[in-house]
Amino acid sequence: MKHGNIHVKMSEKEATQEKKCSHRTELYIEVPPTCLPIVYSPEYNITFMGLEKLHPFDAGKWGKVIHFLKEEQFITDGNIVEAREATEEDLLVVHTKRYLNKLKNHILEGSREWSLVVATITEIPPLLFLPNFLVQRKVLRPLRTQTGGTIMAGKLAMDRGWAINVGGGFHHCSSDKGGGFCAYADITLAIKFLFERVEGVSKATIIDLDAHQGNGHERDFLEDRRVYIMDVYNRYIYPGDGYAKRAIKRKVELDWGTEDQEYLQKVELHSEGALNETRPDIIIYNAGTDILDGDPLGGLAISPQGIVKRDEIVFRAARRHGIPILMVTSGGYQKKTARIIADSILNLHRQGLVGGGATEEAGPSLVPLMMSKSVSAGAPLSVL
């Protein structure tokens, strides 16, 4: 017991030190109240000489989601938030300098080592032979912009009660290692930014419902008691990271071909259980659509309607407990996933869980409390 108290005191001290050394960032901007807390940029989409087609990931799905939401007149260019690219200083809040340098071109034994690390992370071998400046511009900048979008959406979720980054969810990347098309640890970054910059945010819950184990954020928060991780995934597929699994507080391992009924029952049971077990200040919801039946990498058999219902279950649980929620879209390797993501967001709107005054419905005390927690845009806490 005594040992536990010492641990808590140390983490409080570390948190205070973190707040003092916050750098100035352009990601915590003030957003007009007329904007929905939906974050996106055309820069998200990866198109480069057709190379993006060599990976099963639909590297333009984020733009398609926005297109469908505009078609349904839920959003316009004027009422969503444009994501900004995370700078190197932003990334260094979590990432090591050594790791970020690995993503850049450097000299190895007198010859150029082109883009080996990026080619490995994105699983697109031809990137190995491209000059790194092109890889930075055409592949890594879109991923940095999505990462900035997740960080921005974290603050928006605290301000408005909910936020959606129509991108992000790079849950295989940790502070010093990328993988599985994940080059930056946006989930870890969003949480660390909140811990550093938003008063009263000291606990977070990650609900990771991508088909794959979220080993990146799990490695980052392995020793951090402030972060509770629930992970529901296919036990037989990538990454099978046994070391990272030790960070999971609520682990739900699924079998090949799991279908709607069993899946939705488990999601509802465990989402409620996780939020009853600890009362977080924010939920980060990793809403991968690679659980869809027929996905070449996910190995599960969830219907489009099942995915829509899954997202509703998680948002309802957040609403019931009065906890702000940030959703990121993560994996999904079929062309039809963009339509499903859009349909899910539209359903959340129809159910009164996002948009159209959803924040006012979050409870009489939640919104004022959240508004009072946020710090001014870009200002380091040391000058407040």
PDB file of N, CA and C in Angstrom, residues 84-143:
ATOM      1  N   ARG A  84      -4.176  20.653 -38.806  1.00  0.00           N
ATOM      2  CA  ARG A  84      -2.847  21.202 -39.053  1.00  0.00           C
ATOM      3  C   ARG A  84      -1.813  20.108 -38.850  1.00  0.00           C
ATOM      4  N   GLU A  85      -0.734  20.214 -39.571  1.00  0.00           N
ATOM      5  CA  GLU A  85       0.331  19.223 -39.478  1.00  0.00           C
ATOM      6  C   GLU A  85       1.052  19.333 -38.138  1.00  0.00           C
ATOM      7  N   ALA A  86       1.286  18.216 -37.492  1.00  0.00           N
ATOM      8  CA  ALA A  86       2.081  18.198 -36.256  1.00  0.00           C
ATOM      9  C   ALA A  86       3.532  18.513 -36.602  1.00  0.00           C
ATOM     10  N   THR A  87       4.119  19.452 -35.884  1.00  0.00           N
ATOM     11  CA  THR A  87       5.519  19.807 -36.109  1.00  0.00           C
ATOM     12  C   THR A  87       6.433  18.815 -35.397  1.00  0.00           C
ATOM     13  N   GLU A  88       7.719  18.911 -35.692  1.00  0.00           N
ATOM     14  CA  GLU A  88       8.669  18.031 -35.007  1.00  0.00           C
ATOM     15  C   GLU A  88       8.622  18.257 -33.501  1.00  0.00           C
ATOM     16  N   GLU A  89       8.464  19.519 -33.085  1.00  0.00           N
ATOM     17  CA  GLU A  89       8.389  19.815 -31.649  1.00  0.00           C
ATOM     18  C   GLU A  89       7.151  19.174 -31.024  1.00  0.00           C
ATOM     19  N   ASP A  90       6.042  19.188 -31.764  1.00  0.00           N
ATOM     20  CA  ASP A  90       4.828  18.498 -31.290  1.00  0.00           C
ATOM     21  C   ASP A  90       5.093  17.002 -31.139  1.00  0.00           C
ATOM     22  N   LEU A  91       5.719  16.415 -32.147  1.00  0.00           N
ATOM     23  CA  LEU A  91       5.963  14.972 -32.143  1.00  0.00           C
ATOM     24  C   LEU A  91       6.909  14.563 -31.021  1.00  0.00           C
ATOM     25  N   LEU A  92       7.845  15.445 -30.669  1.00  0.00           N
ATOM     26  CA  LEU A  92       8.825  15.128 -29.626  1.00  0.00           C
ATOM     27  C   LEU A  92       8.205  15.063 -28.228  1.00  0.00           C
ATOM     28  N   VAL A  93       6.942  15.454 -28.103  1.00  0.00           N
ATOM     29  CA  VAL A  93       6.235  15.267 -26.829  1.00  0.00           C
ATOM     30  C   VAL A  93       6.187  13.782 -26.473  1.00  0.00           C
ATOM     31  N   VAL A  94       6.185  12.931 -27.493  1.00  0.00           N
ATOM     32  CA  VAL A  94       6.147  11.479 -27.292  1.00  0.00           C
ATOM     33  C   VAL A  94       7.340  10.777 -27.941  1.00  0.00           C
ATOM     34  N   HIS A  95       7.622  11.125 -29.183  1.00  0.00           N
ATOM     35  CA  HIS A  95       8.628  10.386 -29.954  1.00  0.00           C
ATOM     36  C   HIS A  95      10.048  10.762 -29.559  1.00  0.00           C
ATOM     37  N   THR A  96      10.926   9.801 -29.688  1.00  0.00           N
ATOM     38  CA  THR A  96      12.342  10.072 -29.458  1.00  0.00           C
ATOM     39  C   THR A  96      12.917  10.739 -30.708  1.00  0.00           C
ATOM     40  N   LYS A  97      13.927  11.558 -30.492  1.00  0.00           N
ATOM     41  CA  LYS A  97      14.617  12.199 -31.614  1.00  0.00           C
ATOM     42  C   LYS A  97      15.217  11.124 -32.535  1.00  0.00           C
ATOM     43  N   ARG A  98      15.697  10.077 -31.930  1.00  0.00           N
ATOM     44  CA  ARG A  98      16.310   8.982 -32.691  1.00  0.00           C
ATOM     45  C   ARG A  98      15.300   8.366 -33.663  1.00  0.00           C
ATOM     46  N   TYR A  99      14.081   8.141 -33.185  1.00  0.00           N
ATOM     47  CA  TYR A  99      13.062   7.556 -34.060  1.00  0.00           C
ATOM     48  C   TYR A  99      12.702   8.513 -35.204  1.00  0.00           C
ATOM     49  N   LEU A 100      12.478   9.778 -34.882  1.00  0.00           N
ATOM     50  CA  LEU A 100      12.119  10.737 -35.928  1.00  0.00           C
ATOM     51  C   LEU A 100      13.232  10.857 -36.967  1.00  0.00           C
ATOM     52  N   ASN A 101      14.467  10.774 -36.519  1.00  0.00           N
ATOM     53  CA  ASN A 101      15.593  10.823 -37.456  1.00  0.00           C
ATOM     54  C   ASN A 101      15.610   9.610 -38.383  1.00  0.00           C
ATOM     55  N   LYS A 102      15.142   8.475 -37.873  1.00  0.00           N
ATOM     56  CA  LYS A 102      15.093   7.261 -38.702  1.00  0.00           C
ATOM     57  C   LYS A 102      14.124   7.417 -39.879  1.00  0.00           C
ATOM     58  N   LEU A 103      13.131   8.282 -39.705  1.00  0.00           N
ATOM     59  CA  LEU A 103      12.166   8.508 -40.778  1.00  0.00           C
ATOM     60  C   LEU A 103      12.722   9.433 -41.853  1.00  0.00           C
ATOM     61  N   LYS A 104      13.884  10.019 -41.575  1.00  0.00           N
ATOM     62  CA  LYS A 104      14.507  10.952 -42.513  1.00  0.00           C
ATOM     63  C   LYS A 104      15.670  10.283 -43.238  1.00  0.00           C
ATOM     64  N   ASN A 105      16.101  10.951 -44.270  1.00  0.00           N
ATOM     65  CA  ASN A 105      17.249  10.465 -45.019  1.00  0.00           C
ATOM     66  C   ASN A 105      18.530  10.690 -44.228  1.00  0.00           C
ATOM     67  N   HIS A 106      19.420   9.728 -44.209  1.00  0.00           N
ATOM     68  CA  HIS A 106      20.703   9.952 -43.563  1.00  0.00           C
ATOM     69  C   HIS A 106      21.781   9.084 -44.226  1.00  0.00           C
ATOM     70  N   ILE A 107      23.032   9.377 -43.902  1.00  0.00           N
ATOM     71  CA  ILE A 107      24.158   8.694 -44.534  1.00  0.00           C
ATOM     72  C   ILE A 107      24.479   7.400 -43.782  1.00  0.00           C
ATOM     73  N   LEU A 108      24.655   6.348 -44.531  1.00  0.00           N
ATOM     74  CA  LEU A 108      25.043   5.079 -43.914  1.00  0.00           C
ATOM     75  C   LEU A 108      26.208   4.493 -44.705  1.00  0.00           C
ATOM     76  N   GLU A 109      27.354   4.406 -44.061  1.00  0.00           N
ATOM     77  CA  GLU A 109      28.554   3.833 -44.684  1.00  0.00           C
ATOM     78  C   GLU A 109      28.838   4.464 -46.048  1.00  0.00           C
ATOM     79  N   GLY A 110      28.738   5.787 -46.087  1.00  0.00           N
ATOM     80  CA  GLY A 110      29.122   6.519 -47.281  1.00  0.00           C
ATOM     81  C   GLY A 110      28.099   6.530 -48.393  1.00  0.00           C
ATOM     82  N   SER A 111      26.991   5.787 -48.260  1.00  0.00           N
ATOM     83  CA  SER A 111      25.950   5.822 -49.295  1.00  0.00           C
ATOM     84  C   SER A 111      24.620   6.197 -48.662  1.00  0.00           C
ATOM     85  N   ARG A 112      23.692   6.659 -49.482  1.00  0.00           N
ATOM     86  CA  ARG A 112      22.409   7.113 -48.924  1.00  0.00           C
ATOM     87  C   ARG A 112      21.529   5.906 -48.575  1.00  0.00           C
ATOM     88  N   GLU A 113      21.039   5.927 -47.341  1.00  0.00           N
ATOM     89  CA  GLU A 113      20.000   4.950 -46.981  1.00  0.00           C
ATOM     90  C   GLU A 113      18.674   5.642 -47.242  1.00  0.00           C
ATOM     91  N   TRP A 114      18.001   5.251 -48.276  1.00  0.00           N
ATOM     92  CA  TRP A 114      16.865   6.030 -48.748  1.00  0.00           C
ATOM     93  C   TRP A 114      15.725   6.047 -47.734  1.00  0.00           C
ATOM     94  N   SER A 115      14.763   5.205 -47.860  1.00  0.00           N
ATOM     95  CA  SER A 115      13.577   5.286 -47.005  1.00  0.00           C
ATOM     96  C   SER A 115      13.219   3.913 -46.471  1.00  0.00           C
ATOM     97  N   LEU A 116      14.204   3.199 -46.009  1.00  0.00           N
ATOM     98  CA  LEU A 116      14.008   1.828 -45.551  1.00  0.00           C
ATOM     99  C   LEU A 116      12.980   1.753 -44.430  1.00  0.00           C
ATOM    100  N   VAL A 117      13.118   2.626 -43.435  1.00  0.00           N
ATOM    101  CA  VAL A 117      12.221   2.575 -42.281  1.00  0.00           C
ATOM    102  C   VAL A 117      10.789   2.871 -42.702  1.00  0.00           C
ATOM    103  N   VAL A 118      10.593   3.885 -43.541  1.00  0.00           N
ATOM    104  CA  VAL A 118       9.243   4.241 -43.984  1.00  0.00           C
ATOM    105  C   VAL A 118       8.656   3.123 -44.845  1.00  0.00           C
ATOM    106  N   ALA A 119       9.467   2.540 -45.720  1.00  0.00           N
ATOM    107  CA  ALA A 119       8.986   1.425 -46.551  1.00  0.00           C
ATOM    108  C   ALA A 119       8.545   0.251 -45.692  1.00  0.00           C
ATOM    109  N   THR A 120       9.273   0.009 -44.609  1.00  0.00           N
ATOM    110  CA  THR A 120       8.933  -1.084 -43.689  1.00  0.00           C
ATOM    111  C   THR A 120       7.648  -0.781 -42.939  1.00  0.00           C
ATOM    112  N   ILE A 121       7.515   0.444 -42.423  1.00  0.00           N
ATOM    113  CA  ILE A 121       6.336   0.830 -41.638  1.00  0.00           C
ATOM    114  C   ILE A 121       5.070   0.791 -42.492  1.00  0.00           C
ATOM    115  N   THR A 122       5.160   1.343 -43.704  1.00  0.00           N
ATOM    116  CA  THR A 122       3.973   1.433 -44.563  1.00  0.00           C
ATOM    117  C   THR A 122       3.714   0.157 -45.342  1.00  0.00           C
ATOM    118  N   GLU A 123       4.678  -0.763 -45.316  1.00  0.00           N
ATOM    119  CA  GLU A 123       4.553  -2.023 -46.044  1.00  0.00           C
ATOM    120  C   GLU A 123       4.383  -1.794 -47.546  1.00  0.00           C
ATOM    121  N   ILE A 124       5.075  -0.745 -48.049  1.00  0.00           N
ATOM    122  CA  ILE A 124       5.106  -0.457 -49.483  1.00  0.00           C
ATOM    123  C   ILE A 124       6.573  -0.502 -49.917  1.00  0.00           C
ATOM    124  N   PRO A 125       7.094  -1.681 -50.298  1.00  0.00           N
ATOM    125  CA  PRO A 125       8.525  -1.846 -50.573  1.00  0.00           C
ATOM    126  C   PRO A 125       9.124  -0.846 -51.562  1.00  0.00           C
ATOM    127  N   PRO A 126       8.406  -0.446 -52.649  1.00  0.00           N
ATOM    128  CA  PRO A 126       9.044   0.475 -53.597  1.00  0.00           C
ATOM    129  C   PRO A 126       9.446   1.817 -52.990  1.00  0.00           C
ATOM    130  N   LEU A 127       8.868   2.191 -51.858  1.00  0.00           N
ATOM    131  CA  LEU A 127       9.274   3.448 -51.213  1.00  0.00           C
ATOM    132  C   LEU A 127      10.760   3.432 -50.865  1.00  0.00           C
ATOM    133  N   LEU A 128      11.287   2.246 -50.717  1.00  0.00           N
ATOM    134  CA  LEU A 128      12.707   2.088 -50.398  1.00  0.00           C
ATOM    135  C   LEU A 128      13.594   2.792 -51.421  1.00  0.00           C
ATOM    136  N   PHE A 129      13.135   2.847 -52.661  1.00  0.00           N
ATOM    137  CA  PHE A 129      13.980   3.361 -53.747  1.00  0.00           C
ATOM    138  C   PHE A 129      13.678   4.815 -54.101  1.00  0.00           C
ATOM    139  N   LEU A 130      12.803   5.458 -53.336  1.00  0.00           N
ATOM    140  CA  LEU A 130      12.467   6.850 -53.619  1.00  0.00           C
ATOM    141  C   LEU A 130      13.255   7.790 -52.723  1.00  0.00           C
ATOM    142  N   PRO A 131      13.631   8.957 -53.232  1.00  0.00           N
ATOM    143  CA  PRO A 131      14.304   9.951 -52.391  1.00  0.00           C
ATOM    144  C   PRO A 131      13.437  10.300 -51.189  1.00  0.00           C
ATOM    145  N   ASN A 132      14.072  10.472 -50.049  1.00  0.00           N
ATOM    146  CA  ASN A 132      13.311  10.671 -48.822  1.00  0.00           C
ATOM    147  C   ASN A 132      12.483  11.952 -48.842  1.00  0.00           C
ATOM    148  N   PHE A 133      12.934  12.985 -49.565  1.00  0.00           N
ATOM    149  CA  PHE A 133      12.162  14.233 -49.580  1.00  0.00           C
ATOM    150  C   PHE A 133      10.792  14.007 -50.209  1.00  0.00           C
ATOM    151  N   LEU A 134      10.725  13.099 -51.205  1.00  0.00           N
ATOM    152  CA  LEU A 134       9.431  12.768 -51.802  1.00  0.00           C
ATOM    153  C   LEU A 134       8.570  11.960 -50.836  1.00  0.00           C
ATOM    154  N   VAL A 135       9.194  11.033 -50.140  1.00  0.00           N
ATOM    155  CA  VAL A 135       8.464  10.221 -49.163  1.00  0.00           C
ATOM    156  C   VAL A 135       7.928  11.109 -48.039  1.00  0.00           C
ATOM    157  N   GLN A 136       8.744  12.078 -47.604  1.00  0.00           N
ATOM    158  CA  GLN A 136       8.289  13.019 -46.576  1.00  0.00           C
ATOM    159  C   GLN A 136       7.045  13.764 -47.037  1.00  0.00           C
ATOM    160  N   ARG A 137       7.105  14.259 -48.276  1.00  0.00           N
ATOM    161  CA  ARG A 137       6.025  15.122 -48.776  1.00  0.00           C
ATOM    162  C   ARG A 137       4.757  14.330 -49.083  1.00  0.00           C
ATOM    163  N   LYS A 138       4.922  13.147 -49.689  1.00  0.00           N
ATOM    164  CA  LYS A 138       3.763  12.428 -50.217  1.00  0.00           C
ATOM    165  C   LYS A 138       3.190  11.372 -49.270  1.00  0.00           C
ATOM    166  N   VAL A 139       3.988  10.927 -48.307  1.00  0.00           N
ATOM    167  CA  VAL A 139       3.528   9.865 -47.404  1.00  0.00           C
ATOM    168  C   VAL A 139       3.522  10.344 -45.953  1.00  0.00           C
ATOM    169  N   LEU A 140       4.645  10.864 -45.479  1.00  0.00           N
ATOM    170  CA  LEU A 140       4.735  11.208 -44.060  1.00  0.00           C
ATOM    171  C   LEU A 140       3.996  12.488 -43.709  1.00  0.00           C
ATOM    172  N   ARG A 141       3.991  13.484 -44.618  1.00  0.00           N
ATOM    173  CA  ARG A 141       3.254  14.698 -44.297  1.00  0.00           C
ATOM    174  C   ARG A 141       1.762  14.431 -44.111  1.00  0.00           C
ATOM    175  N   PRO A 142       1.108  13.640 -44.981  1.00  0.00           N
ATOM    176  CA  PRO A 142      -0.294  13.290 -44.705  1.00  0.00           C
ATOM    177  C   PRO A 142      -0.482  12.622 -43.343  1.00  0.00           C
ATOM    178  N   LEU A 143       0.442  11.741 -42.958  1.00  0.00           N
ATOM    179  CA  LEU A 143       0.313  11.066 -41.665  1.00  0.00           C
ATOM    180  C   LEU A 143       0.560  12.035 -40.510  1.00  0.00           C
TER     181      LEU A 143
END
